[in-house]
Amino acid sequence: MTSDRGSNLWRASSRETFSATPLDRDLSVDLLVIGGGFTGNSAALEAARRGASVALLEAETVGHGGSGRNVGLANAGLWLPPDEIIAQMGEADGTRLIRDLGEAPGRVYGLIEREGIECEATRKGTLHLAHSDEGFKDLSERFRQGNRHGAPLQLLDASEAAKRTGTNVYHGALFDPRAGTIQPLSYARGLARAAKAAGAAIFERSPVTALARAGDHWVASCNGRVVTAKSLLIGTNAYHLGIETPFKPEFIPVGYCQFATVPMPAVAREKILAGGEGCWDTALVMSSFRTDHAGRMIVGGMGDSEGLGAPFHASWARRKLKALFPEIGDLPFEHSWRGRIAMTSDHVPKIVAFGPNAYASFGYSGRGIGPGTVFGTQAAIALLENNPDTLPAKPVQSHSERFASARAAYYEFGATLTHALPIRAAAS
């Protein structure tokens, strides 16, 4: 997750390549997609496969935003446990979202297989790790709620968590066999490649500078050209640029940074995450770790590693690695990067119907891969069929976030303060 492309592991290791020229002509299409990440590329692919004419405009390059800076955990569901989702959305709507996002990893890995996307796809599950006794109580409740809604979750004790991870610092774990890990930039590029092969017109270095409704069509200005479309999807999420009218997504931008070592020695790879799971923890200032196919250990945590707290975040990553896995604690970090998460106050993604035949999908709150794929795919279907009932969440007319900048600063301060403190001791 960084603006420095040279240090982003995903850019360095991606086996999928994709490039497109800037928009250089006027177009008239069925669907215009703005944003070349998981959401936009999934929408373009689905619409093109259904025979629609599609134009996708990406201001930078495909996967430039959060999709190319992601941790790469293809999780099921949201951060919220099921009962909280239902409490916020109601029984019917909440249950539908829980079902659709529970199926999200299957849809992701299904697309990877169908389109032959080379993205280090590893469906060995994920481990949500208890950082404390209270964290384990939280996981126990998530286990109960998830099983009640049909999720095949397994609650693991501290001993089993240590066996799976190779570290004894955690008090237990919640294992989700539906999930897994991917190389996120490769996945984004692979989706774009597949969409282009299906007939979508994709343009990079093509920022939209104006967007308006003209009669019964949408008109976008870009690179001195015009794209006219029957339907419109904005899928920029945390990397929305330029246009503010007729719509600009509102969210709380939260920084997340990652640090990747050189490949681990063979003896360490046999012990550390030998089963191939991806991990994150229950701490308020969340952290994650996983490996890639080359055997690098990737440690991530909340915080902006290019901001004022950069020294604290970098120091924390080294101390975290040593606390988790002393045997590789001194391995050099050869990559570090950061990005933005589009957080909503209620941690529920939003689909805003901001005009006729127009949606904006955003606010995945750190769960970009599954929700982005599902929301993008279903938004394309809903727009082409004029049927919002196909969406995983009811569209709303507007969404606002109060004090977003202040709350973002608060989260960054909290992450910096936490990362300045000593790492907590191992579980007994």
Short mmCIF file of C-alpha atoms in Angstrom, two decimals:
data_model
loop_
_atom_site.label_atom_id
_atom_site.label_comp_id
_atom_site.label_asym_id
_atom_site.label_seq_id
_atom_site.Cartn_x
_atom_site.Cartn_y
_atom_site.Cartn_z
CA MET A 1 0.00 0.00 0.00
CA THR A 2 2.26 2.86 -1.15
CA SER A 3 2.67 5.66 -3.62
CA ASP A 4 6.24 4.48 -4.16
CA ARG A 5 5.71 1.87 -6.83
CA GLY A 6 9.24 0.58 -6.54
CA SER A 7 8.69 -0.71 -3.00
CA ASN A 8 5.22 -2.21 -3.40
CA LEU A 9 5.66 -5.98 -3.29
CA TRP A 10 2.57 -6.58 -5.38
CA ARG A 11 3.92 -4.45 -8.22
CA ALA A 12 7.28 -6.18 -8.01
CA SER A 13 5.88 -9.72 -7.98
CA SER A 14 2.75 -9.54 -10.16
CA ARG A 15 2.64 -12.22 -12.83
CA GLU A 16 -0.38 -10.59 -14.44
CA THR A 17 0.41 -7.63 -16.66
CA PHE A 18 -2.06 -5.14 -18.02
CA SER A 19 -1.76 -1.85 -19.82
CA ALA A 20 -4.18 0.35 -21.70
CA THR A 21 -3.95 3.60 -23.58
CA PRO A 22 -5.58 6.84 -22.43
CA LEU A 23 -9.01 7.68 -23.80
CA ASP A 24 -8.44 9.20 -27.23
CA ARG A 25 -11.90 9.18 -28.83
CA ASP A 26 -15.55 9.88 -28.11
CA LEU A 27 -17.63 6.86 -27.14
CA SER A 28 -21.24 5.90 -26.61
CA VAL A 29 -21.79 2.84 -24.40
CA ASP A 30 -24.35 0.97 -22.35
CA LEU A 31 -22.30 1.18 -19.15
CA LEU A 32 -19.59 3.58 -18.06
CA VAL A 33 -17.43 2.46 -15.13
CA ILE A 34 -15.17 4.90 -13.31
CA GLY A 35 -12.36 3.22 -11.37
CA GLY A 36 -10.15 0.26 -12.29
CA GLY A 37 -10.06 -1.72 -9.05
CA PHE A 38 -11.89 -4.80 -7.85
CA THR A 39 -15.31 -3.13 -8.09
CA GLY A 40 -14.89 -1.51 -11.48
CA ASN A 41 -13.14 -4.41 -13.17
CA SER A 42 -15.68 -6.93 -11.84
CA ALA A 43 -18.51 -4.76 -13.14
CA ALA A 44 -16.88 -4.30 -16.54
CA LEU A 45 -16.24 -8.02 -16.86
CA GLU A 46 -19.80 -8.99 -15.96
CA ALA A 47 -21.37 -6.40 -18.24
CA ALA A 48 -19.13 -7.28 -21.20
CA ARG A 49 -19.84 -10.99 -20.80
CA ARG A 50 -23.55 -10.15 -20.95
CA GLY A 51 -23.04 -8.46 -24.30
CA ALA A 52 -23.23 -4.85 -23.15
CA SER A 53 -20.91 -2.17 -24.49
CA VAL A 54 -18.66 -1.00 -21.66
CA ALA A 55 -16.09 1.74 -21.13
CA LEU A 56 -13.93 1.79 -18.01
CA LEU A 57 -11.97 4.95 -17.17
CA GLU A 58 -9.09 4.69 -14.68
CA ALA A 59 -7.37 7.91 -13.62
CA GLU A 60 -4.02 6.19 -13.03
CA THR A 61 -3.38 2.52 -13.86
CA VAL A 62 -5.47 -0.57 -13.15
CA GLY A 63 -5.06 -1.51 -9.50
CA HIS A 64 -3.38 1.80 -8.61
CA GLY A 65 -5.62 2.34 -5.57
CA GLY A 66 -6.55 0.04 -2.73
CA SER A 67 -6.83 -2.98 -5.01
CA GLY A 68 -3.10 -2.89 -5.65
CA ARG A 69 -2.19 -2.14 -2.02
CA ASN A 70 -4.46 -4.67 -0.29
CA VAL A 71 -3.30 -7.26 2.26
CA GLY A 72 -4.64 -9.95 -0.05
CA LEU A 73 -7.01 -11.73 2.36
CA ALA A 74 -10.03 -12.97 0.43
CA ASN A 75 -12.34 -13.06 3.44
CA ALA A 76 -15.99 -13.92 3.80
CA GLY A 77 -18.37 -11.40 5.38
CA LEU A 78 -17.58 -8.07 7.00
CA TRP A 79 -15.71 -6.93 10.09
CA LEU A 80 -19.08 -6.86 11.85
CA PRO A 81 -20.51 -10.06 13.34
CA PRO A 82 -23.84 -11.18 11.83
CA ASP A 83 -26.09 -9.98 14.67
CA GLU A 84 -24.75 -6.43 14.35
CA ILE A 85 -25.34 -6.44 10.61
CA ILE A 86 -28.94 -7.53 11.13
CA ALA A 87 -29.43 -4.99 13.93
CA GLN A 88 -28.37 -2.21 11.56
CA MET A 89 -30.02 -3.39 8.35
CA GLY A 90 -33.01 -5.43 9.50
CA GLU A 91 -33.57 -9.18 9.29
CA ALA A 92 -34.20 -9.54 5.55
CA ASP A 93 -31.59 -7.09 4.26
CA GLY A 94 -28.99 -8.14 6.80
CA THR A 95 -29.46 -11.83 6.09
CA ARG A 96 -29.12 -11.20 2.36
CA LEU A 97 -25.85 -9.31 2.81
CA ILE A 98 -24.50 -11.99 5.16
CA ARG A 99 -25.38 -14.66 2.59
CA ASP A 100 -23.93 -12.81 -0.40
CA LEU A 101 -20.67 -11.92 1.34
CA GLY A 102 -20.40 -15.38 2.84
CA GLU A 103 -20.32 -16.63 -0.74
CA ALA A 104 -17.83 -13.93 -1.81
CA PRO A 105 -14.62 -16.00 -1.57
CA GLY A 106 -16.21 -18.69 -3.71
CA ARG A 107 -17.05 -16.10 -6.34
CA VAL A 108 -13.53 -14.66 -6.21
CA TYR A 109 -11.83 -18.02 -6.60
CA GLY A 110 -14.39 -19.01 -9.23
CA LEU A 111 -13.45 -15.97 -11.33
CA ILE A 112 -9.76 -16.71 -10.85
CA GLU A 113 -10.25 -20.25 -12.14
CA ARG A 114 -12.58 -19.33 -14.98
CA GLU A 115 -10.36 -16.54 -16.29
CA GLY A 116 -7.01 -18.20 -15.59
CA ILE A 117 -5.82 -15.33 -13.39
CA GLU A 118 -2.27 -15.88 -12.11
CA CYS A 119 -2.56 -14.35 -8.64
CA GLU A 120 -1.06 -16.88 -6.23
CA ALA A 121 -4.57 -18.04 -5.35
CA THR A 122 -4.37 -20.05 -2.11
CA ARG A 123 -7.69 -21.13 -0.61
CA LYS A 124 -6.45 -22.55 2.69
CA GLY A 125 -8.63 -20.41 4.95
CA THR A 126 -7.95 -17.45 7.23
CA LEU A 127 -7.29 -17.19 10.95
CA HIS A 128 -8.81 -14.39 13.02
CA LEU A 129 -6.46 -14.39 16.00
CA ALA A 130 -7.33 -13.50 19.61
CA HIS A 131 -4.77 -11.02 20.93
CA SER A 132 -6.15 -11.35 24.50
CA ASP A 133 -8.66 -13.25 26.63
CA GLU A 134 -11.26 -10.63 25.71
CA GLY A 135 -10.38 -11.13 22.08
CA PHE A 136 -11.05 -14.85 22.42
CA LYS A 137 -14.45 -14.12 23.99
CA ASP A 138 -15.22 -11.95 20.96
CA LEU A 139 -14.19 -14.77 18.61
CA SER A 140 -16.33 -17.23 20.56
CA GLU A 141 -19.37 -15.02 20.02
CA ARG A 142 -18.54 -14.58 16.34
CA PHE A 143 -18.23 -18.36 16.09
CA ARG A 144 -21.67 -18.84 17.64
CA GLN A 145 -23.32 -16.24 15.42
CA GLY A 146 -21.55 -17.38 12.27
CA ASN A 147 -22.48 -21.03 12.74
CA ARG A 148 -26.08 -20.02 13.34
CA HIS A 149 -26.06 -18.39 9.90
CA GLY A 150 -24.50 -21.42 8.24
CA ALA A 151 -20.83 -20.36 8.19
CA PRO A 152 -18.49 -23.38 8.59
CA LEU A 153 -16.30 -21.63 11.16
CA GLN A 154 -14.04 -23.48 13.59
CA LEU A 155 -13.00 -22.10 16.99
CA LEU A 156 -9.41 -23.05 17.82
CA ASP A 157 -7.76 -22.97 21.24
CA ALA A 158 -4.37 -21.36 21.91
CA SER A 159 -2.51 -24.61 21.31
CA GLU A 160 -4.07 -25.17 17.90
CA ALA A 161 -3.58 -21.52 16.96
CA ALA A 162 0.12 -21.85 17.81
CA LYS A 163 0.36 -25.01 15.70
CA ARG A 164 -1.27 -23.31 12.71
CA THR A 165 0.66 -20.03 12.89
CA GLY A 166 4.03 -21.03 14.30
CA THR A 167 3.80 -18.51 17.15
CA ASN A 168 2.43 -18.83 20.69
CA VAL A 169 1.42 -15.21 21.23
CA TYR A 170 -2.30 -15.72 20.56
CA HIS A 171 -5.08 -16.92 22.85
CA GLY A 172 -6.96 -18.81 20.15
CA ALA A 173 -8.32 -18.27 16.65
CA LEU A 174 -11.41 -18.41 14.48
CA PHE A 175 -10.72 -20.41 11.33
CA ASP A 176 -12.78 -19.75 8.19
CA PRO A 177 -12.19 -22.43 5.53
CA ARG A 178 -14.13 -20.44 2.91
CA ALA A 179 -11.43 -17.80 2.69
CA GLY A 180 -7.82 -17.57 1.57
CA THR A 181 -5.11 -15.34 0.15
CA ILE A 182 -4.34 -13.90 -3.27
CA GLN A 183 -1.87 -11.53 -4.88
CA PRO A 184 -4.32 -8.60 -5.02
CA LEU A 185 -2.78 -6.53 -7.81
CA SER A 186 -2.52 -9.61 -10.02
CA TYR A 187 -6.20 -10.30 -9.33
CA ALA A 188 -7.19 -6.74 -10.28
CA ARG A 189 -5.11 -6.88 -13.44
CA GLY A 190 -6.46 -10.32 -14.31
CA LEU A 191 -10.03 -9.07 -14.01
CA ALA A 192 -9.20 -6.15 -16.31
CA ARG A 193 -7.54 -8.48 -18.81
CA ALA A 194 -10.61 -10.72 -18.81
CA ALA A 195 -12.96 -7.76 -19.17
CA LYS A 196 -11.00 -6.46 -22.13
CA ALA A 197 -11.03 -9.91 -23.73
CA ALA A 198 -14.81 -9.99 -23.28
CA GLY A 199 -15.13 -6.71 -25.18
CA ALA A 200 -14.87 -3.94 -22.57
CA ALA A 201 -12.99 -0.81 -23.61
CA ILE A 202 -10.56 0.01 -20.78
CA PHE A 203 -8.55 3.21 -20.59
CA GLU A 204 -5.77 4.13 -18.17
CA ARG A 205 -4.42 7.62 -17.43
CA SER A 206 -7.96 8.81 -18.06
CA PRO A 207 -9.26 10.92 -15.16
CA VAL A 208 -12.85 12.10 -15.42
CA THR A 209 -12.95 15.88 -15.07
CA ALA A 210 -16.70 16.45 -15.43
CA LEU A 211 -19.79 14.30 -15.10
CA ALA A 212 -23.35 15.34 -15.87
CA ARG A 213 -26.76 14.11 -16.86
CA ALA A 214 -27.82 15.07 -20.40
CA GLY A 215 -31.31 13.96 -21.34
CA ASP A 216 -31.54 10.26 -20.59
CA HIS A 217 -27.79 9.67 -20.67
CA TRP A 218 -24.71 10.31 -18.56
CA VAL A 219 -21.89 12.32 -20.10
CA ALA A 220 -18.32 12.15 -18.81
CA SER A 221 -15.52 14.45 -19.92
CA CYS A 222 -12.04 12.94 -19.98
CA ASN A 223 -8.82 13.82 -21.82
CA GLY A 224 -10.72 16.31 -23.96
CA ARG A 225 -13.10 13.56 -25.09
CA VAL A 226 -16.66 12.61 -24.15
CA VAL A 227 -18.15 9.28 -23.10
CA THR A 228 -21.93 9.03 -23.28
CA ALA A 229 -23.53 6.17 -21.35
CA LYS A 230 -26.97 4.80 -20.55
CA SER A 231 -25.80 3.69 -17.09
CA LEU A 232 -22.99 4.66 -14.75
CA LEU A 233 -21.05 3.02 -11.92
CA ILE A 234 -18.49 4.83 -9.76
CA GLY A 235 -16.14 2.33 -8.15
CA THR A 236 -13.32 4.56 -6.94
CA ASN A 237 -13.73 3.72 -3.22
CA ALA A 238 -10.89 5.34 -1.19
CA TYR A 239 -9.14 6.76 -4.27
CA HIS A 240 -11.79 9.06 -5.68
CA LEU A 241 -10.21 11.87 -7.72
CA GLY A 242 -11.35 15.10 -9.30
CA ILE A 243 -15.12 15.03 -9.72
CA GLU A 244 -17.31 16.19 -6.85
CA THR A 245 -20.61 16.63 -8.71
CA PRO A 246 -23.06 15.05 -9.07
CA PHE A 247 -21.50 12.72 -6.50
CA LYS A 248 -18.44 12.32 -4.30
CA PRO A 249 -18.25 9.34 -1.92
CA GLU A 250 -17.90 10.21 1.76
CA PHE A 251 -15.89 7.94 4.05
CA ILE A 252 -13.25 8.00 6.76
CA PRO A 253 -9.81 7.47 5.19
CA VAL A 254 -7.75 5.09 7.32
CA GLY A 255 -4.10 4.32 6.60
CA TYR A 256 -2.75 0.78 6.49
CA CYS A 257 0.91 -0.11 5.92
CA GLN A 258 2.72 -3.34 5.12
CA PHE A 259 6.28 -4.63 5.32
CA ALA A 260 7.55 -7.71 3.47
CA THR A 261 10.74 -9.58 4.29
CA VAL A 262 13.07 -11.34 1.92
CA PRO A 263 12.01 -14.99 1.43
CA MET A 264 12.23 -17.01 4.63
CA PRO A 265 14.67 -19.91 4.97
CA ALA A 266 13.19 -23.33 4.19
CA VAL A 267 13.25 -24.43 7.84
CA ALA A 268 11.16 -21.40 8.83
CA ARG A 269 8.68 -21.93 6.01
CA GLU A 270 8.04 -25.46 7.28
CA LYS A 271 6.95 -24.06 10.67
CA ILE A 272 5.47 -20.61 10.05
CA LEU A 273 2.00 -20.65 8.47
CA ALA A 274 2.84 -23.99 6.95
CA GLY A 275 -0.83 -24.49 6.06
CA GLY A 276 -0.96 -21.31 3.97
CA GLU A 277 -3.57 -19.39 6.00
CA GLY A 278 -3.77 -15.61 6.12
CA CYS A 279 -4.09 -13.92 9.51
CA TRP A 280 -5.32 -10.82 11.28
CA ASP A 281 -6.05 -10.11 14.94
CA THR A 282 -8.73 -8.82 17.27
CA ALA A 283 -6.75 -5.81 18.54
CA LEU A 284 -8.39 -2.39 18.31
CA VAL A 285 -5.40 -1.26 16.24
CA MET A 286 -5.48 -4.28 13.99
CA SER A 287 -2.47 -6.02 12.50
CA SER A 288 -2.12 -8.81 9.95
CA PHE A 289 0.42 -11.25 8.65
CA ARG A 290 0.64 -13.71 5.80
CA THR A 291 3.15 -15.22 3.40
CA ASP A 292 3.38 -15.11 -0.38
CA HIS A 293 4.38 -17.91 -2.74
CA ALA A 294 8.05 -16.91 -2.55
CA GLY A 295 7.97 -17.36 1.24
CA ARG A 296 8.14 -13.72 2.24
CA MET A 297 6.55 -12.81 5.55
CA ILE A 298 4.24 -9.80 5.14
CA VAL A 299 3.40 -7.89 8.32
CA GLY A 300 0.76 -5.16 8.20
CA GLY A 301 -0.84 -2.72 10.58
CA MET A 302 -3.02 0.34 10.71
CA GLY A 303 -1.14 3.59 10.11
CA ASP A 304 0.37 5.74 7.38
CA SER A 305 3.99 4.71 6.85
CA GLU A 306 4.62 7.82 4.75
CA GLY A 307 3.17 10.31 7.24
CA LEU A 308 4.46 11.87 10.44
CA GLY A 309 4.19 8.54 12.26
CA ALA A 310 6.33 6.71 9.70
CA PRO A 311 9.29 5.99 12.05
CA PHE A 312 6.96 4.52 14.67
CA HIS A 313 5.19 2.27 12.15
CA ALA A 314 8.48 1.00 10.69
CA SER A 315 9.93 0.35 14.14
CA TRP A 316 6.74 -1.45 15.18
CA ALA A 317 6.92 -3.74 12.14
CA ARG A 318 10.40 -4.89 13.12
CA ARG A 319 9.44 -5.42 16.77
CA LYS A 320 6.21 -7.18 15.76
CA LEU A 321 8.10 -9.59 13.52
CA LYS A 322 10.56 -10.42 16.31
CA ALA A 323 7.75 -10.90 18.84
CA LEU A 324 5.80 -13.21 16.54
CA PHE A 325 8.63 -15.16 14.96
CA PRO A 326 12.01 -14.67 16.67
CA GLU A 327 13.69 -17.07 14.27
CA ILE A 328 13.10 -14.68 11.35
CA GLY A 329 13.05 -11.47 13.41
CA ASP A 330 16.17 -10.08 11.75
CA LEU A 331 15.26 -10.86 8.15
CA PRO A 332 15.53 -7.65 6.09
CA PHE A 333 12.38 -5.95 4.90
CA GLU A 334 12.78 -5.59 1.15
CA HIS A 335 9.37 -4.02 0.47
CA SER A 336 7.18 -1.55 2.33
CA TRP A 337 4.03 0.18 1.15
CA ARG A 338 0.84 1.77 2.38
CA GLY A 339 -2.66 2.65 1.25
CA ARG A 340 -6.06 3.98 2.28
CA ILE A 341 -9.10 2.14 3.53
CA ALA A 342 -12.53 3.69 2.93
CA MET A 343 -14.13 3.21 6.35
CA THR A 344 -17.79 3.93 7.06
CA SER A 345 -19.04 4.71 10.55
CA ASP A 346 -21.17 1.57 10.67
CA HIS A 347 -18.63 -0.60 8.77
CA VAL A 348 -21.27 -1.52 6.17
CA PRO A 349 -20.54 -0.94 2.44
CA LYS A 350 -22.70 1.57 0.63
CA ILE A 351 -24.43 1.63 -2.73
CA VAL A 352 -25.64 5.15 -3.42
CA ALA A 353 -28.16 5.69 -6.23
CA PHE A 354 -27.18 9.31 -6.88
CA GLY A 355 -29.12 9.67 -10.12
CA PRO A 356 -31.07 7.75 -12.77
CA ASN A 357 -29.27 4.52 -13.72
CA ALA A 358 -26.28 5.50 -11.60
CA TYR A 359 -24.66 3.85 -8.59
CA ALA A 360 -21.57 4.45 -6.51
CA SER A 361 -20.26 1.51 -4.51
CA PHE A 362 -17.76 2.14 -1.72
CA GLY A 363 -16.94 1.86 1.98
CA TYR A 364 -15.69 -1.73 2.24
CA SER A 365 -13.90 -0.84 5.50
CA GLY A 366 -10.85 -2.99 4.77
CA ARG A 367 -12.69 -5.87 3.05
CA GLY A 368 -12.10 -4.91 -0.57
CA ILE A 369 -11.62 -8.24 -2.34
CA GLY A 370 -14.85 -10.11 -1.62
CA PRO A 371 -17.27 -7.18 -1.30
CA GLY A 372 -15.64 -5.33 -4.22
CA THR A 373 -16.09 -8.35 -6.47
CA VAL A 374 -19.66 -9.03 -5.37
CA PHE A 375 -20.83 -5.41 -5.31
CA GLY A 376 -19.24 -4.63 -8.68
CA THR A 377 -20.65 -7.71 -10.37
CA GLN A 378 -24.15 -7.24 -8.97
CA ALA A 379 -24.18 -3.49 -9.65
CA ALA A 380 -23.50 -4.19 -13.33
CA ILE A 381 -26.40 -6.65 -13.44
CA ALA A 382 -28.73 -4.26 -11.60
CA LEU A 383 -27.93 -1.39 -13.97
CA LEU A 384 -28.22 -3.42 -17.16
CA GLU A 385 -31.48 -5.06 -16.06
CA ASN A 386 -32.82 -2.01 -14.22
CA ASN A 387 -33.39 -4.27 -11.24
CA PRO A 388 -31.98 -3.09 -7.88
CA ASP A 389 -33.26 -6.29 -6.24
CA THR A 390 -30.14 -8.05 -7.54
CA LEU A 391 -27.92 -5.86 -5.35
CA PRO A 392 -26.42 -7.30 -2.13
CA ALA A 393 -27.55 -4.18 -0.24
CA LYS A 394 -30.42 -1.78 -0.85
CA PRO A 395 -29.22 1.40 -2.55
CA VAL A 396 -29.59 4.63 -0.61
CA GLN A 397 -30.11 8.11 -2.02
CA SER A 398 -27.19 9.65 -0.14
CA HIS A 399 -24.53 8.92 2.44
CA SER A 400 -22.57 11.35 4.59
CA GLU A 401 -19.83 10.99 7.19
CA ARG A 402 -19.55 13.64 9.91
CA PHE A 403 -16.09 14.83 10.97
CA ALA A 404 -14.37 12.42 8.57
CA SER A 405 -11.05 14.30 8.57
CA ALA A 406 -10.98 14.58 12.35
CA ARG A 407 -11.80 10.93 12.78
CA ALA A 408 -9.10 9.95 10.27
CA ALA A 409 -6.57 11.97 12.27
CA TYR A 410 -7.77 10.27 15.46
CA TYR A 411 -7.26 6.80 13.95
CA GLU A 412 -3.78 7.71 12.74
CA PHE A 413 -2.85 9.14 16.15
CA GLY A 414 -4.11 5.98 17.84
CA ALA A 415 -2.15 3.74 15.48
CA THR A 416 1.02 5.79 15.95
CA LEU A 417 0.67 5.79 19.74
CA THR A 418 0.04 2.04 19.80
CA HIS A 419 2.99 1.37 17.54
CA ALA A 420 5.24 3.44 19.82
CA LEU A 421 4.44 1.17 22.78
CA PRO A 422 6.13 -2.17 23.61
CA ILE A 423 4.72 -5.29 21.96
CA ARG A 424 2.65 -7.31 24.43
CA ALA A 425 4.09 -10.56 25.79
CA ALA A 426 3.22 -14.03 24.55
CA ALA A 427 0.12 -15.86 25.73
CA SER A 428 0.64 -18.45 28.45
#
